Amino acid sequence: MEKSRDISQTSVEDEKEKQRREEKFRQMTEDPVESLICRLAMPTIASMLVTALYNLIDTIYVGHLDNTQSTAAVGVAFSLMSIIQAVGFFFGHGSGNAMSRALGRKDYEEASIFASTGFFSALVGGVIFGIVGSLFLSKLSLLLGATEGVLPYCNQYIRWILIGSPFMVTALVLNNQLRLQGNAFFGMMGIMTGAILNVILDPIFIFGLKLGVQGAAIATVLSQFISFWVLLLVSNKKGIPIRISSFRGTWSYYKEISRSGFPSLCRQAVGSFASIVFNRTAGIYGDTALAAFTIVNRTTFMVNAALVGFGHGFQPVCGFNYGAKRYDRVKKAFFFCVKVSTAMLAIFAVLLFLLAPQIVGLFGQTETRTLDIAIAALRFQCLTFPALGVITITQMMLQNMGKTAGASVLSAGRQGLFLMPVLLILSATAGLLGVELSQTAADLIALGISVPYAWKVLDELK
């Protein structure tokens, strides 16, 4: 009798799960794309902005310490965090996009395998990365662009980031998997929990416990640890569950994960390498220049976070409908996202251009040279903000369709493949002004390549 009740209960739960998945499929393939994208994008925009905000607040708090080197150290360490993110985005976007297409085909077992394979692979990668990095701490800091004056502060920060790397990378995987299942709200819960905690812990560790820049790193790691556990619990409750029994470390699954994850890996890895080159180039002009570009990068990261958050609302719609062969909805979603993002970025560009001195002043820097460099570089970047919508949405569309080559070129281009040669050429010919102009020039090149790619893919969808 007991066994009969268990079987009955299991059947009821299976039926509820089937109904939930059918309803999700119906929403993704039938609801109006405009409202669907906005509904999915709101939590991802919120989570991306909150994440960017607590990175920004990290820098603001550190900027109020009595040295420029601490601010520069956070900027240098950001390159390392970008490398950690590269691993997380590779497995998160790779497994998440594969899951999205599998769900579009109603293949739920396959989706579960991709979820678990992506998660456990990232966990192992994070552990290896943390151990190897800790063994070569000072060499790693110098490689990332730390000057001799910045090195001690950079070591203090990076040491803790490496300890927390397994939790950072897997939190990114879980968040992206939830988002690409159409459960962006639950992913936002995990991200915002860590972000809010970090904002609270920062002043306690930096000023209250007098740990300085090391305190900022400890607060970040503790927050990421809590975020990881929240996301894991939510994923197993509201999304495709993570199970070790579903892990498949075979070439066929890694090949599929790589199809969608490689563009993100390219973007982050090449972007990280470009950031290192940028730090080393800026370091030629002193610690004040390095601190100035840290301020600019943190500020523009807020704008990019909002754009990427909006694009994340587009991605599951694109993936589901491409898998379901609803190409008309893919095209409609693309044009809607490009129009909205371009308009919003134009507004951001005007506001940041006009308010550049006030925004830079928030970071507590008092040296006139640091302020002048930061204001000029920020205003130059504002000039090409409106172009970022076409670049980013095109890259995301190609990635969701599994068009690896095109997506990889675009994702690695703006902050990597195009930025590095432009930076080296302009810095050699125009000095510090060339460094300030380099990102703007790279954005223009990325726009010129994105438009033909978008045109070709949209024409194929006919």
mmCIF file of C-alpha atoms in Angstrom, residues 16-259:
data_model
loop_
_atom_site.group_PDB
_atom_site.id
_atom_site.type_symbol
_atom_site.label_atom_id
_atom_site.label_comp_id
_atom_site.label_asym_id
_atom_site.label_seq_id
_atom_site.Cartn_x
_atom_site.Cartn_y
_atom_site.Cartn_z
ATOM 1 C CA LYS A 16 3.017 18.817 -12.520
ATOM 2 C CA GLU A 17 6.580 19.103 -13.789
ATOM 3 C CA LYS A 18 5.429 18.222 -17.310
ATOM 4 C CA GLN A 19 2.686 20.867 -17.153
ATOM 5 C CA ARG A 20 5.157 23.465 -15.880
ATOM 6 C CA ARG A 21 7.525 22.762 -18.759
ATOM 7 C CA GLU A 22 4.719 22.803 -21.329
ATOM 8 C CA GLU A 23 3.560 26.175 -20.016
ATOM 9 C CA LYS A 24 7.115 27.532 -20.211
ATOM 10 C CA PHE A 25 7.407 26.300 -23.801
ATOM 11 C CA ARG A 26 4.097 27.932 -24.697
ATOM 12 C CA GLN A 27 5.167 31.252 -23.189
ATOM 13 C CA MET A 28 8.505 31.294 -24.969
ATOM 14 C CA THR A 29 7.085 30.425 -28.389
ATOM 15 C CA GLU A 30 3.687 32.163 -28.343
ATOM 16 C CA ASP A 31 3.673 35.229 -26.040
ATOM 17 C CA PRO A 32 4.335 38.601 -27.782
ATOM 18 C CA VAL A 33 8.118 38.929 -28.024
ATOM 19 C CA GLU A 34 8.205 42.558 -26.854
ATOM 20 C CA SER A 35 6.499 41.952 -23.531
ATOM 21 C CA LEU A 36 8.211 38.569 -23.129
ATOM 22 C CA ILE A 37 11.688 40.060 -23.556
ATOM 23 C CA CYS A 38 10.935 42.926 -21.164
ATOM 24 C CA ARG A 39 9.555 40.500 -18.594
ATOM 25 C CA LEU A 40 12.651 38.300 -18.830
ATOM 26 C CA ALA A 41 15.042 41.243 -19.027
ATOM 27 C CA MET A 42 13.900 43.135 -15.934
ATOM 28 C CA PRO A 43 15.367 40.681 -13.390
ATOM 29 C CA THR A 44 18.552 40.190 -15.435
ATOM 30 C CA ILE A 45 19.048 43.950 -15.779
ATOM 31 C CA ALA A 46 18.517 44.290 -12.033
ATOM 32 C CA SER A 47 20.967 41.494 -11.202
ATOM 33 C CA MET A 48 23.609 42.791 -13.649
ATOM 34 C CA LEU A 49 23.280 46.358 -12.359
ATOM 35 C CA VAL A 50 23.457 45.261 -8.742
ATOM 36 C CA THR A 51 26.555 43.168 -9.511
ATOM 37 C CA ALA A 52 28.141 46.099 -11.326
ATOM 38 C CA LEU A 53 27.099 48.417 -8.500
ATOM 39 C CA TYR A 54 28.824 46.453 -5.786
ATOM 40 C CA ASN A 55 31.973 46.273 -7.938
ATOM 41 C CA LEU A 56 31.633 50.033 -8.318
ATOM 42 C CA ILE A 57 31.106 50.522 -4.585
ATOM 43 C CA ASP A 58 34.163 48.344 -3.918
ATOM 44 C CA THR A 59 36.224 50.835 -5.903
ATOM 45 C CA ILE A 60 34.552 53.864 -4.301
ATOM 46 C CA TYR A 61 35.228 52.582 -0.774
ATOM 47 C CA VAL A 62 38.819 51.676 -1.623
ATOM 48 C CA GLY A 63 39.231 55.081 -3.294
ATOM 49 C CA HIS A 64 38.672 56.753 0.079
ATOM 50 C CA LEU A 65 41.748 55.062 1.558
ATOM 51 C CA ASP A 66 44.799 57.275 1.861
ATOM 52 C CA ASN A 67 46.595 56.023 -1.254
ATOM 53 C CA THR A 68 46.100 55.902 -5.005
ATOM 54 C CA GLN A 69 47.718 52.457 -5.166
ATOM 55 C CA SER A 70 44.717 50.727 -3.555
ATOM 56 C CA THR A 71 42.396 51.969 -6.312
ATOM 57 C CA ALA A 72 44.915 50.912 -8.951
ATOM 58 C CA ALA A 73 45.208 47.466 -7.298
ATOM 59 C CA VAL A 74 41.454 46.881 -7.592
ATOM 60 C CA GLY A 75 41.665 47.806 -11.274
ATOM 61 C CA VAL A 76 44.515 45.373 -11.863
ATOM 62 C CA ALA A 77 42.691 42.601 -9.969
ATOM 63 C CA PHE A 78 39.640 43.124 -12.177
ATOM 64 C CA SER A 79 41.604 41.482 -15.003
ATOM 65 C CA LEU A 80 41.908 38.341 -12.885
ATOM 66 C CA MET A 81 38.204 38.384 -12.058
ATOM 67 C CA SER A 82 37.512 38.644 -15.790
ATOM 68 C CA ILE A 83 39.508 35.457 -16.334
ATOM 69 C CA ILE A 84 37.462 33.696 -13.640
ATOM 70 C CA GLN A 85 34.321 35.013 -15.321
ATOM 71 C CA ALA A 86 35.579 33.649 -18.651
ATOM 72 C CA VAL A 87 35.510 30.118 -17.230
ATOM 73 C CA GLY A 88 32.078 30.718 -15.687
ATOM 74 C CA PHE A 89 30.597 32.179 -18.858
ATOM 75 C CA PHE A 90 32.080 29.413 -21.002
ATOM 76 C CA PHE A 91 30.351 26.673 -19.028
ATOM 77 C CA GLY A 92 27.333 28.802 -18.072
ATOM 78 C CA HIS A 93 26.504 30.143 -21.529
ATOM 79 C CA GLY A 94 27.618 26.928 -23.217
ATOM 80 C CA SER A 95 25.492 24.593 -21.096
ATOM 81 C CA GLY A 96 22.686 27.153 -20.732
ATOM 82 C CA ASN A 97 22.261 27.745 -24.467
ATOM 83 C CA ALA A 98 22.418 23.998 -25.127
ATOM 84 C CA MET A 99 19.749 23.536 -22.433
ATOM 85 C CA SER A 100 17.634 26.268 -24.032
ATOM 86 C CA ARG A 101 17.699 24.557 -27.424
ATOM 87 C CA ALA A 102 16.988 21.171 -25.794
ATOM 88 C CA LEU A 103 13.994 22.629 -23.963
ATOM 89 C CA GLY A 104 12.798 24.095 -27.263
ATOM 90 C CA ARG A 105 12.815 20.508 -28.576
ATOM 91 C CA LYS A 106 11.160 19.295 -25.315
ATOM 92 C CA ASP A 107 14.155 17.065 -24.590
ATOM 93 C CA TYR A 108 14.263 17.469 -20.788
ATOM 94 C CA GLU A 109 16.683 14.628 -20.085
ATOM 95 C CA GLU A 110 19.251 16.184 -22.396
ATOM 96 C CA ALA A 111 18.761 19.550 -20.696
ATOM 97 C CA SER A 112 19.484 17.942 -17.304
ATOM 98 C CA ILE A 113 22.717 16.402 -18.595
ATOM 99 C CA PHE A 114 23.941 19.756 -19.921
ATOM 100 C CA ALA A 115 23.098 21.466 -16.602
ATOM 101 C CA SER A 116 25.086 19.020 -14.471
ATOM 102 C CA THR A 117 28.000 18.695 -16.894
ATOM 103 C CA GLY A 118 28.417 22.469 -17.097
ATOM 104 C CA PHE A 119 28.229 22.911 -13.316
ATOM 105 C CA PHE A 120 30.687 20.214 -12.226
ATOM 106 C CA SER A 121 33.164 21.026 -14.986
ATOM 107 C CA ALA A 122 33.219 24.666 -13.872
ATOM 108 C CA LEU A 123 33.658 23.663 -10.224
ATOM 109 C CA VAL A 124 36.758 21.604 -11.019
ATOM 110 C CA GLY A 125 38.106 24.385 -13.232
ATOM 111 C CA GLY A 126 37.659 26.950 -10.444
ATOM 112 C CA VAL A 127 39.532 24.796 -7.921
ATOM 113 C CA ILE A 128 42.475 24.250 -10.295
ATOM 114 C CA PHE A 129 42.603 27.945 -11.172
ATOM 115 C CA GLY A 130 42.644 28.972 -7.495
ATOM 116 C CA ILE A 131 45.450 26.561 -6.556
ATOM 117 C CA VAL A 132 47.733 27.407 -9.484
ATOM 118 C CA GLY A 133 47.191 31.159 -9.065
ATOM 119 C CA SER A 134 48.005 31.051 -5.346
ATOM 120 C CA LEU A 135 51.315 29.285 -6.022
ATOM 121 C CA PHE A 136 52.488 32.149 -8.246
ATOM 122 C CA LEU A 137 50.802 35.109 -6.538
ATOM 123 C CA SER A 138 53.368 37.919 -7.016
ATOM 124 C CA LYS A 139 54.254 36.818 -10.539
ATOM 125 C CA LEU A 140 50.561 36.767 -11.372
ATOM 126 C CA SER A 141 50.059 40.306 -10.019
ATOM 127 C CA LEU A 142 52.977 41.651 -12.059
ATOM 128 C CA LEU A 143 51.708 39.825 -15.151
ATOM 129 C CA LEU A 144 48.287 41.439 -14.701
ATOM 130 C CA GLY A 145 49.905 44.897 -14.853
ATOM 131 C CA ALA A 146 50.733 45.816 -11.261
ATOM 132 C CA THR A 147 53.583 48.286 -10.846
ATOM 133 C CA GLU A 148 56.111 47.916 -8.021
ATOM 134 C CA GLY A 149 54.162 50.461 -5.976
ATOM 135 C CA VAL A 150 50.826 48.705 -6.531
ATOM 136 C CA LEU A 151 52.146 45.124 -6.083
ATOM 137 C CA PRO A 152 51.692 44.732 -2.271
ATOM 138 C CA TYR A 153 48.093 45.968 -2.422
ATOM 139 C CA CYS A 154 47.362 43.824 -5.469
ATOM 140 C CA ASN A 155 48.673 40.691 -3.728
ATOM 141 C CA GLN A 156 46.436 41.340 -0.714
ATOM 142 C CA TYR A 157 43.355 41.595 -2.929
ATOM 143 C CA ILE A 158 44.098 38.784 -5.361
ATOM 144 C CA ARG A 159 44.980 36.226 -2.659
ATOM 145 C CA TRP A 160 41.366 36.184 -1.448
ATOM 146 C CA ILE A 161 39.852 36.294 -4.932
ATOM 147 C CA LEU A 162 41.737 33.098 -5.806
ATOM 148 C CA ILE A 163 40.403 31.386 -2.656
ATOM 149 C CA GLY A 164 36.853 32.222 -3.717
ATOM 150 C CA SER A 165 37.270 31.373 -7.415
ATOM 151 C CA PRO A 166 35.395 27.983 -7.283
ATOM 152 C CA PHE A 167 32.301 29.700 -5.856
ATOM 153 C CA MET A 168 32.544 32.665 -8.220
ATOM 154 C CA VAL A 169 32.737 30.512 -11.323
ATOM 155 C CA THR A 170 29.927 28.118 -10.352
ATOM 156 C CA ALA A 171 27.632 30.972 -9.267
ATOM 157 C CA LEU A 172 27.970 32.381 -12.785
ATOM 158 C CA VAL A 173 27.155 28.982 -14.297
ATOM 159 C CA LEU A 174 24.005 28.557 -12.185
ATOM 160 C CA ASN A 175 22.804 32.102 -12.846
ATOM 161 C CA ASN A 176 23.159 31.724 -16.615
ATOM 162 C CA GLN A 177 21.535 28.303 -16.636
ATOM 163 C CA LEU A 178 18.510 29.657 -14.759
ATOM 164 C CA ARG A 179 18.298 32.663 -17.072
ATOM 165 C CA LEU A 180 18.457 30.583 -20.235
ATOM 166 C CA GLN A 181 15.683 28.335 -18.928
ATOM 167 C CA GLY A 182 13.500 31.442 -18.729
ATOM 168 C CA ASN A 183 13.847 31.596 -14.910
ATOM 169 C CA ALA A 184 15.751 34.876 -14.777
ATOM 170 C CA PHE A 185 13.907 36.081 -11.667
ATOM 171 C CA PHE A 186 15.270 33.228 -9.563
ATOM 172 C CA GLY A 187 18.789 33.821 -10.878
ATOM 173 C CA MET A 188 18.408 37.451 -9.863
ATOM 174 C CA MET A 189 17.580 36.367 -6.301
ATOM 175 C CA GLY A 190 20.930 34.633 -5.917
ATOM 176 C CA ILE A 191 22.956 37.432 -7.505
ATOM 177 C CA MET A 192 21.241 40.199 -5.543
ATOM 178 C CA THR A 193 21.653 38.337 -2.249
ATOM 179 C CA GLY A 194 25.417 38.332 -2.702
ATOM 180 C CA ALA A 195 25.492 41.897 -4.021
ATOM 181 C CA ILE A 196 23.540 43.375 -1.108
ATOM 182 C CA LEU A 197 25.660 41.433 1.375
ATOM 183 C CA ASN A 198 28.838 42.762 -0.256
ATOM 184 C CA VAL A 199 27.662 46.376 0.038
ATOM 185 C CA ILE A 200 27.037 45.810 3.767
ATOM 186 C CA LEU A 201 30.319 43.982 4.438
ATOM 187 C CA ASP A 202 32.612 46.332 2.486
ATOM 188 C CA PRO A 203 32.750 49.223 4.998
ATOM 189 C CA ILE A 204 32.864 46.773 7.918
ATOM 190 C CA PHE A 205 35.948 44.960 6.637
ATOM 191 C CA ILE A 206 37.694 47.938 4.973
ATOM 192 C CA PHE A 207 37.216 50.580 7.679
ATOM 193 C CA GLY A 208 35.681 48.893 10.735
ATOM 194 C CA LEU A 209 38.221 46.060 10.928
ATOM 195 C CA LYS A 210 40.895 48.261 9.272
ATOM 196 C CA LEU A 211 41.783 45.625 6.677
ATOM 197 C CA GLY A 212 42.010 48.113 3.801
ATOM 198 C CA VAL A 213 41.999 46.738 0.268
ATOM 199 C CA GLN A 214 42.251 43.180 1.662
ATOM 200 C CA GLY A 215 38.931 43.764 3.442
ATOM 201 C CA ALA A 216 37.238 44.563 0.113
ATOM 202 C CA ALA A 217 38.410 41.216 -1.276
ATOM 203 C CA ILE A 218 37.241 39.259 1.796
ATOM 204 C CA ALA A 219 33.807 40.911 1.600
ATOM 205 C CA THR A 220 33.571 39.996 -2.095
ATOM 206 C CA VAL A 221 34.494 36.335 -1.503
ATOM 207 C CA LEU A 222 32.058 35.886 1.408
ATOM 208 C CA SER A 223 29.278 37.443 -0.661
ATOM 209 C CA GLN A 224 30.019 35.195 -3.633
ATOM 210 C CA PHE A 225 29.985 32.139 -1.358
ATOM 211 C CA ILE A 226 26.480 32.979 -0.083
ATOM 212 C CA SER A 227 25.308 33.776 -3.619
ATOM 213 C CA PHE A 228 26.556 30.367 -4.791
ATOM 214 C CA TRP A 229 24.522 28.458 -2.188
ATOM 215 C CA VAL A 230 21.369 30.482 -2.838
ATOM 216 C CA LEU A 231 21.645 29.864 -6.587
ATOM 217 C CA LEU A 232 22.272 26.137 -6.085
ATOM 218 C CA LEU A 233 19.202 25.772 -3.857
ATOM 219 C CA VAL A 234 17.020 27.799 -6.225
ATOM 220 C CA SER A 235 18.275 25.889 -9.270
ATOM 221 C CA ASN A 236 17.390 22.513 -7.755
ATOM 222 C CA LYS A 237 13.999 23.808 -6.643
ATOM 223 C CA LYS A 238 12.829 25.915 -9.595
ATOM 224 C CA GLY A 239 14.949 24.855 -12.548
ATOM 225 C CA ILE A 240 16.630 21.828 -14.059
ATOM 226 C CA PRO A 241 18.255 20.149 -11.009
ATOM 227 C CA ILE A 242 22.011 19.621 -10.677
ATOM 228 C CA ARG A 243 22.865 15.943 -10.094
ATOM 229 C CA ILE A 244 26.232 14.195 -10.170
ATOM 230 C CA SER A 245 24.486 11.206 -11.778
ATOM 231 C CA SER A 246 23.623 13.403 -14.780
ATOM 232 C CA PHE A 247 27.233 14.446 -15.381
ATOM 233 C CA ARG A 248 28.607 13.324 -18.745
ATOM 234 C CA GLY A 249 32.258 14.151 -19.329
ATOM 235 C CA THR A 250 32.218 12.997 -22.940
ATOM 236 C CA TRP A 251 33.478 14.782 -26.036
ATOM 237 C CA SER A 252 30.004 15.002 -27.602
ATOM 238 C CA TYR A 253 28.617 17.049 -24.690
ATOM 239 C CA TYR A 254 31.707 19.235 -24.338
ATOM 240 C CA LYS A 255 31.578 19.861 -28.083
ATOM 241 C CA GLU A 256 27.987 21.101 -27.790
ATOM 242 C CA ILE A 257 28.830 23.237 -24.740
ATOM 243 C CA SER A 258 31.798 24.679 -26.634
ATOM 244 C CA ARG A 259 29.619 25.703 -29.583
#
